[in-house]
Coordinates of C-alpha atoms in Angstrom, one line a residue:
X119 CA -9.1 -20.3 -33.5
X120 CA -11.9 -18.5 -32.2
X121 CA -11.2 -15.6 -29.6
X122 CA -13.4 -17.4 -27.1
X123 CA -10.7 -19.9 -26.5
X124 CA -7.8 -17.5 -25.8
X125 CA -10.0 -16.2 -23.1
X126 CA -10.7 -19.8 -21.7
X127 CA -6.8 -20.6 -22.2
X128 CA -5.4 -17.4 -20.3
X129 CA -8.1 -17.4 -17.7
X130 CA -8.2 -20.9 -17.1
X131 CA -4.5 -21.5 -17.0
X132 CA -4.1 -18.9 -14.6
X133 CA -7.0 -19.9 -12.2
X134 CA -5.3 -23.5 -12.4
X135 CA -2.0 -22.4 -11.7
X136 CA -3.2 -20.3 -8.7
X137 CA -5.1 -23.1 -7.2
X138 CA -1.8 -25.2 -7.5
X139 CA -0.1 -22.8 -5.9
X140 CA 2.2 -21.7 -8.2
X141 CA 3.8 -18.2 -7.4
X142 CA 1.8 -15.3 -9.1
X143 CA 4.4 -14.2 -11.3
X144 CA 5.3 -17.6 -12.8
X145 CA 1.4 -18.0 -13.0
X146 CA 0.9 -14.8 -15.0
X147 CA 3.9 -16.0 -17.1
X148 CA 2.7 -19.5 -17.8
X149 CA -0.7 -18.0 -18.8
X150 CA 0.6 -15.5 -20.9
X151 CA 2.6 -18.4 -23.0
X152 CA -0.3 -20.8 -23.4
X153 CA -2.1 -17.8 -24.6
X154 CA 0.5 -17.2 -27.1
X155 CA -0.3 -21.1 -28.3
X156 CA -3.7 -20.1 -29.5
X157 CA -2.3 -17.1 -31.4
X158 CA 0.0 -16.6 -34.4
X159 CA 2.2 -14.4 -32.3
X160 CA 5.6 -15.4 -32.1
X161 CA 7.1 -16.6 -28.5
X162 CA 9.7 -13.5 -28.7
X163 CA 6.8 -11.2 -27.5
X164 CA 7.4 -12.8 -24.0
X165 CA 11.0 -11.5 -23.8
X166 CA 10.3 -8.2 -24.8
X167 CA 7.5 -7.9 -22.9
X168 CA 9.3 -8.6 -19.9
X169 CA 11.9 -6.4 -20.5
X170 CA 10.0 -3.3 -21.5
X171 CA 7.7 -3.9 -18.4
X172 CA 10.3 -3.6 -16.0
X173 CA 12.1 -1.1 -17.9
X174 CA 10.1 1.8 -16.7
X175 CA 12.2 5.0 -15.1
X176 CA 9.7 5.7 -12.2
X177 CA 9.7 1.8 -11.1
X178 CA 13.6 3.0 -9.9
X179 CA 11.3 4.9 -7.2
X180 CA 10.3 1.4 -5.4
X181 CA 13.9 0.0 -4.7
X182 CA 14.3 3.5 -3.3
X183 CA 11.6 4.1 -1.0
X184 CA 12.1 0.4 -0.2
X185 CA 16.0 0.8 1.1
X186 CA 15.2 4.1 2.9
X187 CA 12.4 2.3 5.1
X188 CA 15.1 -0.5 5.7
X189 CA 17.4 2.2 6.7
X190 CA 15.1 4.3 8.9
X191 CA 13.8 0.9 10.8
X192 CA 17.5 -0.5 11.5
X193 CA 18.6 3.4 12.7
X194 CA 16.1 3.9 15.5
X195 CA 14.2 6.8 13.5
X196 CA 11.3 5.1 14.9
X197 CA 11.9 5.4 18.2
X198 CA 12.1 9.3 18.0
X199 CA 9.1 9.3 16.2
X200 CA 7.3 7.4 18.5
X201 CA 8.6 9.5 21.6
X202 CA 6.7 12.6 20.0
X203 CA 3.5 11.0 19.1
X204 CA 3.4 9.4 22.6
X205 CA 4.1 12.9 24.3
X206 CA 1.0 14.4 22.0
X207 CA -1.7 12.2 21.9
X208 CA -1.1 9.5 24.4
X209 CA -2.9 10.8 27.5
X210 CA -6.2 9.7 26.6
X211 CA -8.2 6.2 26.7
X212 CA -6.9 3.9 24.8
X213 CA -3.8 6.4 24.4
X214 CA -1.3 3.8 23.8
X215 CA -3.2 2.1 20.9
X216 CA -3.8 5.6 19.3
X217 CA 0.0 6.4 19.8
X218 CA 0.8 3.1 17.7
X219 CA -2.2 4.2 15.2
X220 CA -0.7 7.8 14.7
X221 CA 3.1 6.6 14.7
X222 CA 1.6 4.4 11.9
X223 CA 0.4 7.4 9.9
X224 CA 3.8 9.0 10.0
X225 CA 6.4 6.4 9.6
X226 CA 4.0 6.1 6.3
X227 CA 5.1 9.1 5.0
X228 CA 8.7 7.9 5.4
X229 CA 8.4 3.9 3.8
X230 CA 6.1 3.7 1.5
X231 CA 5.1 0.1 2.4
X232 CA 2.5 -1.8 4.5
X233 CA 4.5 -4.5 6.1
X234 CA 7.6 -2.1 6.8
X235 CA 5.4 0.0 8.8
X236 CA 3.7 -3.0 10.6
X237 CA 7.4 -4.2 11.4
X238 CA 8.9 -0.8 12.4
X239 CA 6.1 0.5 14.7
X240 CA 4.6 -3.1 15.8
X241 CA 8.2 -4.1 17.0
X242 CA 8.2 -1.5 19.7
X243 CA 4.4 -0.6 20.1
X244 CA 3.0 -4.3 20.6
X245 CA 5.1 -5.0 23.8
X246 CA 4.4 -1.5 25.2
X247 CA 0.4 -2.5 24.6
X248 CA 1.1 -5.5 26.4
X249 CA 2.8 -3.9 29.0
X250 CA 0.0 -1.4 29.7
X251 CA -2.7 -4.1 30.0
X252 CA -3.7 -4.5 26.3
X253 CA -4.6 -8.1 25.2
X254 CA -2.4 -9.2 22.7
X255 CA -4.9 -9.7 20.3
X256 CA -5.9 -6.2 20.2
X257 CA -2.3 -4.9 20.2
X258 CA -1.3 -7.1 17.0
X259 CA -4.9 -6.1 15.6
X260 CA -3.7 -2.2 16.1
X261 CA -0.3 -2.4 14.6
X262 CA -1.2 -4.6 11.2
X263 CA -4.1 -2.3 11.0
X264 CA -2.2 1.0 11.1
X265 CA 0.7 -0.4 9.3
X266 CA -1.9 -0.7 6.1
X267 CA -1.9 3.1 6.0
X268 CA 1.8 2.7 4.9
X269 CA 0.7 2.5 1.3
X270 CA -2.1 5.4 1.3
X271 CA -0.2 8.4 2.7
X272 CA 2.8 9.0 0.1
X273 CA 5.3 8.1 -0.8
X274 CA 3.4 4.4 -1.9
X275 CA 4.9 1.9 -3.8
X276 CA 1.5 0.8 -5.1
X277 CA 0.9 4.0 -6.0
X278 CA 3.5 4.5 -8.6
X279 CA 2.8 1.0 -9.8
X280 CA -0.8 2.6 -10.3
X281 CA 0.6 6.0 -12.1
X282 CA 2.8 3.9 -14.4
X283 CA 0.0 1.6 -15.4
X284 CA -2.7 3.9 -15.6
X285 CA -0.4 6.6 -17.1
X286 CA -1.3 9.3 -14.3
X287 CA 1.2 11.4 -12.2
X288 CA 3.2 9.8 -9.4
X289 CA 3.1 13.0 -7.6
X290 CA -0.1 14.1 -8.2
X291 CA -1.2 10.7 -6.9
X292 CA 0.9 11.1 -4.0
X293 CA -0.7 14.6 -3.2
X294 CA -4.0 12.6 -3.7
X295 CA -3.4 10.3 -1.2
X296 CA -2.5 12.5 2.0
X297 CA -6.2 13.7 2.7
X298 CA -7.8 10.1 2.3
X299 CA -4.7 8.8 4.3
X300 CA -5.4 11.2 7.1
X301 CA -9.1 10.5 7.0
X302 CA -8.2 6.8 7.2
X303 CA -5.8 7.1 9.8
X304 CA -7.8 9.2 12.3
X305 CA -11.1 7.3 11.7
X306 CA -8.9 4.4 12.9
X307 CA -7.7 6.3 16.3
X308 CA -11.0 7.3 16.6
X309 CA -12.3 3.6 17.1
X310 CA -9.1 3.1 19.1
X311 CA -10.5 5.7 21.3
X312 CA -14.1 4.3 21.6
X313 CA -12.6 1.0 22.3
X314 CA -10.5 2.1 24.8
X315 CA -13.6 4.1 27.3
X316 CA -15.6 0.8 26.6
X317 CA -12.8 -1.5 27.6
X318 CA -11.3 0.6 30.0
X319 CA -7.6 0.4 28.1
X320 CA -4.9 2.5 29.8
X321 CA -3.6 5.6 28.2
X322 CA 0.3 6.4 28.4
X323 CA 0.0 8.3 31.8
X324 CA 1.8 11.1 30.9
X325 CA 0.2 14.5 31.4
X326 CA 0.1 16.5 28.2
X327 CA 3.2 19.2 28.6
X328 CA 4.3 21.5 26.1
X329 CA 7.8 21.5 27.4
X330 CA 8.1 17.6 27.3
X331 CA 6.5 17.8 23.5
X332 CA 9.3 20.3 22.8
X333 CA 11.8 18.8 24.2
X334 CA 10.7 15.4 22.2
X335 CA 10.3 17.2 18.8
X336 CA 14.1 19.0 19.3
X337 CA 15.7 15.6 19.9
X338 CA 13.4 14.0 16.9
X339 CA 13.3 16.9 14.7
X340 CA 15.7 15.4 12.2
X341 CA 13.5 12.5 11.6
X342 CA 10.2 14.6 11.7
X343 CA 11.9 16.6 8.9
X344 CA 12.3 13.6 6.6
X345 CA 8.9 13.9 5.1
X346 CA 9.2 17.6 4.5
X347 CA 12.7 16.9 2.7
X348 CA 11.5 14.3 0.5
X349 CA 8.0 15.3 -0.3
X350 CA 8.8 18.8 -0.4
X351 CA 11.7 18.5 -3.1
X352 CA 8.6 16.5 -5.3
X353 CA 5.9 19.3 -4.8
X354 CA 8.6 22.1 -5.3
X355 CA 9.6 21.0 -8.5
X356 CA 13.3 20.1 -7.5
X357 CA 13.1 16.1 -8.1
X358 CA 11.1 13.8 -9.4
X359 CA 9.8 10.9 -7.2
X360 CA 12.6 8.6 -8.5
X361 CA 14.7 11.0 -7.3
X362 CA 13.2 12.0 -4.1
X363 CA 13.5 8.4 -3.3
X364 CA 17.2 8.4 -3.4
X365 CA 17.2 11.7 -1.3
X366 CA 15.6 9.6 1.1
X367 CA 18.1 7.0 1.0
X368 CA 20.9 9.8 1.6
X369 CA 19.3 11.1 4.5
X370 CA 18.7 8.0 6.1
X371 CA 22.4 7.5 5.8
X372 CA 23.6 10.6 7.3
X373 CA 21.0 10.2 10.2
X374 CA 21.8 6.7 10.9
X375 CA 25.5 6.7 10.4
X376 CA 26.7 10.4 11.5
X377 CA 23.9 11.8 13.7
X378 CA 22.2 8.9 15.8
X379 CA 25.4 6.9 15.3
X380 CA 23.5 3.4 15.7
X381 CA 23.5 2.3 11.7
X382 CA 26.3 0.2 11.5
X383 CA 28.1 -1.4 8.1
X384 CA 26.2 -4.9 8.5
X385 CA 22.7 -2.9 8.9
X386 CA 23.6 -1.1 6.0
X387 CA 24.5 -4.2 4.2
X388 CA 21.2 -6.2 5.0
X389 CA 18.9 -3.4 4.2
X390 CA 20.7 -3.4 0.7
X391 CA 19.9 -7.0 0.6
X392 CA 16.7 -7.0 1.6
X393 CA 15.7 -4.2 -0.3
X394 CA 17.2 -5.9 -3.7
X395 CA 15.6 -9.1 -2.8
X396 CA 12.2 -7.6 -2.5
X397 CA 12.9 -5.2 -5.4
X398 CA 13.6 -8.7 -7.5
X399 CA 10.3 -10.3 -6.3
X400 CA 8.5 -7.4 -7.6
X401 CA 10.2 -7.2 -11.2
X402 CA 9.5 -11.1 -11.4
X403 CA 5.7 -10.0 -11.3
X404 CA 5.9 -6.9 -13.0
X405 CA 7.2 -8.6 -16.3
X406 CA 5.1 -11.2 -16.9
X407 CA 1.8 -9.2 -15.6
X408 CA 2.7 -6.8 -18.2
X409 CA 2.7 -9.2 -20.9
X410 CA -0.2 -11.1 -19.6
X411 CA -2.1 -7.1 -19.7
X412 CA -0.9 -6.4 -22.8
X413 CA -2.4 -9.8 -24.5
X414 CA -5.5 -9.5 -22.9
X415 CA -5.5 -5.5 -24.3
X416 CA -4.6 -6.9 -27.7
X417 CA -7.2 -9.2 -28.0
X418 CA -9.9 -6.9 -26.6
X419 CA -10.5 -8.9 -23.5
X420 CA -11.3 -5.9 -21.4
X421 CA -13.9 -4.5 -24.0
X422 CA -15.8 -7.7 -23.6
X423 CA -15.6 -7.7 -19.8
X424 CA -16.5 -4.3 -20.1
X425 CA -19.5 -5.1 -22.1
X426 CA -20.7 -7.7 -19.6
X427 CA -20.7 -5.7 -16.9
X428 CA -22.3 -2.2 -18.4
X429 CA -25.2 -4.7 -19.4
X430 CA -25.5 -5.7 -15.8
X431 CA -25.7 -1.8 -14.6
X432 CA -25.1 1.7 -16.5
X433 CA -25.1 3.1 -12.9
X434 CA -22.1 4.4 -11.8
X435 CA -22.1 4.0 -8.3
X436 CA -23.5 0.5 -8.4
X437 CA -20.7 -0.5 -10.9
X438 CA -18.0 0.8 -8.6
X439 CA -19.3 -1.0 -5.9
X440 CA -19.3 -4.3 -7.6
X441 CA -15.8 -3.5 -8.8
X442 CA -14.9 -3.0 -5.0
X443 CA -16.6 -6.1 -3.8
X444 CA -14.8 -8.0 -6.7
X445 CA -11.2 -6.5 -5.7
X446 CA -11.8 -7.5 -1.9
X447 CA -11.9 -11.0 -3.0
X448 CA -9.1 -10.9 -5.4
X449 CA -6.9 -9.1 -3.0
X450 CA -7.3 -11.9 -0.7
X451 CA -5.6 -14.1 -2.6
X452 CA -3.3 -12.0 -5.2
X453 CA -0.3 -9.9 -4.3
X454 CA -1.2 -6.1 -4.6
X455 CA 1.1 -5.2 -6.8
X456 CA 0.4 -7.8 -9.6
X457 CA -3.3 -6.9 -9.1
X458 CA -2.8 -3.4 -10.1
X459 CA -0.5 -4.4 -13.0
X460 CA -3.0 -7.2 -14.4
X461 CA -6.6 -5.1 -13.0
X462 CA -6.1 -1.7 -14.1
X463 CA -6.4 -2.1 -17.8
X464 CA -9.3 -3.8 -17.8
X465 CA -11.1 -1.6 -15.2
X466 CA -10.1 1.9 -16.5
X467 CA -12.1 1.7 -19.6
X468 CA -15.1 0.7 -18.0
X469 CA -14.9 3.6 -15.4
X470 CA -14.1 5.9 -18.3
X471 CA -17.2 5.0 -19.9
X472 CA -19.4 5.9 -16.9
X473 CA -17.3 8.9 -16.2
X474 CA -15.5 7.7 -12.9
X475 CA -12.2 9.5 -12.8
X476 CA -9.4 7.1 -12.6
X477 CA -7.5 9.1 -9.9
X478 CA -10.7 8.2 -7.6
X479 CA -10.6 4.8 -8.8
X480 CA -7.0 4.7 -8.0
X481 CA -7.4 5.7 -4.3
X482 CA -10.0 3.4 -3.8
X483 CA -7.9 0.6 -5.4
X484 CA -5.1 1.5 -2.9
X485 CA -7.5 1.1 0.1
X486 CA -8.9 -2.1 -1.0
X487 CA -5.3 -3.5 -1.3
X488 CA -5.0 -2.3 2.6
X489 CA -7.9 -4.4 3.3
X490 CA -6.1 -7.2 1.5
X491 CA -3.3 -6.7 3.7
X492 CA -5.7 -7.9 6.6
X493 CA -7.2 -10.8 5.0
X494 CA -5.7 -14.6 4.6
X495 CA -4.4 -16.3 3.1
X496 CA -1.8 -13.7 1.7
X497 CA -2.5 -11.2 4.1
X498 CA 1.0 -9.8 4.3
X499 CA 0.7 -7.4 7.5
X500 CA -0.8 -10.5 9.6
X501 CA 2.3 -12.5 9.3
X502 CA 4.3 -9.5 10.1
X503 CA 2.2 -9.3 13.2
X504 CA 2.1 -12.8 14.0
X505 CA 5.8 -13.1 13.8
X506 CA 6.3 -10.0 16.3
X507 CA 3.3 -11.2 18.9
X508 CA 3.8 -14.8 18.6
X509 CA 0.0 -15.2 17.9
X510 CA -1.4 -17.7 15.1
X511 CA -2.8 -16.2 12.0
X512 CA -6.3 -17.2 12.7
X513 CA -6.5 -15.4 16.2
X514 CA -4.8 -12.2 14.4
X515 CA -7.6 -12.6 11.3
X516 CA -10.3 -12.4 14.2
X517 CA -9.0 -9.9 16.0
X518 CA -8.7 -7.1 12.6
X519 CA -12.4 -7.7 11.6
X520 CA -14.0 -4.8 13.5
X521 CA -10.8 -2.6 12.1
X522 CA -11.8 -4.0 8.6
X523 CA -15.2 -3.0 9.0
X524 CA -14.2 0.8 10.0
X525 CA -12.0 0.5 6.8
X526 CA -15.3 -0.3 4.8
X527 CA -17.1 2.5 6.2
X528 CA -14.4 5.1 4.9
X529 CA -14.6 3.4 1.4
X530 CA -18.1 3.8 1.4
X531 CA -17.6 7.7 2.1
X532 CA -15.0 8.0 -0.6
X533 CA -17.5 6.5 -2.9
X534 CA -20.4 9.0 -2.1
X535 CA -17.8 12.0 -2.1
X536 CA -15.3 11.1 -4.6
X537 CA -13.9 14.9 -4.1
X538 CA -12.1 13.8 -1.2
X539 CA -9.9 11.2 -3.3
X540 CA -9.3 13.9 -6.1
X541 CA -8.6 17.3 -4.6
X542 CA -4.8 16.2 -4.2
X543 CA -4.5 15.4 -7.6
X544 CA -6.2 18.5 -9.1
X545 CA -4.0 21.1 -7.1
X546 CA -1.0 19.8 -8.5
X547 CA -2.2 19.1 -12.0
X548 CA -3.2 23.0 -12.0
X549 CA 0.1 23.9 -11.4

């Protein structure tokens, strides 16, 4: 069978499955199975790859951080964080929106998940912004946009997946995400400040006070100390990211059950169930995606795609821009983790050919995934914000457009100055 028929079979069946609305994990599995029909490979390849694709030690960090995030959300840790941020930056124009954005930045260092960050912060801050006179659409858009930072500032579940697929240090990627995440968060906060001045959005009304800030930090110290313990254990060489995720679970249990005493047995039970369901969904995608990706690599399809792209241009900046535009389109329709597993093996050889750092591309991939969280029909953060605010997906989608434009400007900054995205990884790799 000619090689081009394999390409047609794999990609044609995948597109048809997605158009029919078949879940991405099953679509990838069907496409891989049909691809095997036009080769001489046995079907046992699917079973073997499904198992080996999920049997990767660093992936154990994902359920750990998911569970830790669930426990923190249910134990009131979020409220302690918001109180501190409120005292620190709340009394400026648009202050309540800025508190929301900065709180999302801090909670991002605990959860590793965009939707979890949106849910945890948005459930508190959307009503707070409405009570302060902010339009409901704007309040929802601030919360779901801030929630996207949950996958940039470490720990980050998509970064773990990218590190596994690209064979890069997960700890190094975590460190690489710090500076871009902070820049993104501060840029979005600056936008909230400008909008607050133009529209007359209220501050929190609390005058800045060292005493009040100190008191809130004292009360919230255990919650604030959590990222130090978890990330410090990784960069101090005490624990791997997987072990650190379990440390986060234990610490969240101690805080919620014994210190704050508002984490009940039923909260722990539902946290475990939710984490198990989400982890199961990830593994259902991971196995077929790995089988699909390996089949592409086996028949040198990435090389063919790379040759086509390189025939269009050899300018690395132009190639990177084309790939970024393509990823924005794909992330609109596909789930983030499956996109990473599927497309990373295709694009990495092309990027290496034009001397683009895989760490630089990884950070861009993550922030492009953040944009995907805000674009229908698969914008997960939009659905979370819709449930919290009672607004329709269409209403929130229109309200987040200015934030998406700000994020695209930050992406352009990272393309022009790639060292911003790699300096953290270089620090870890030199140790």
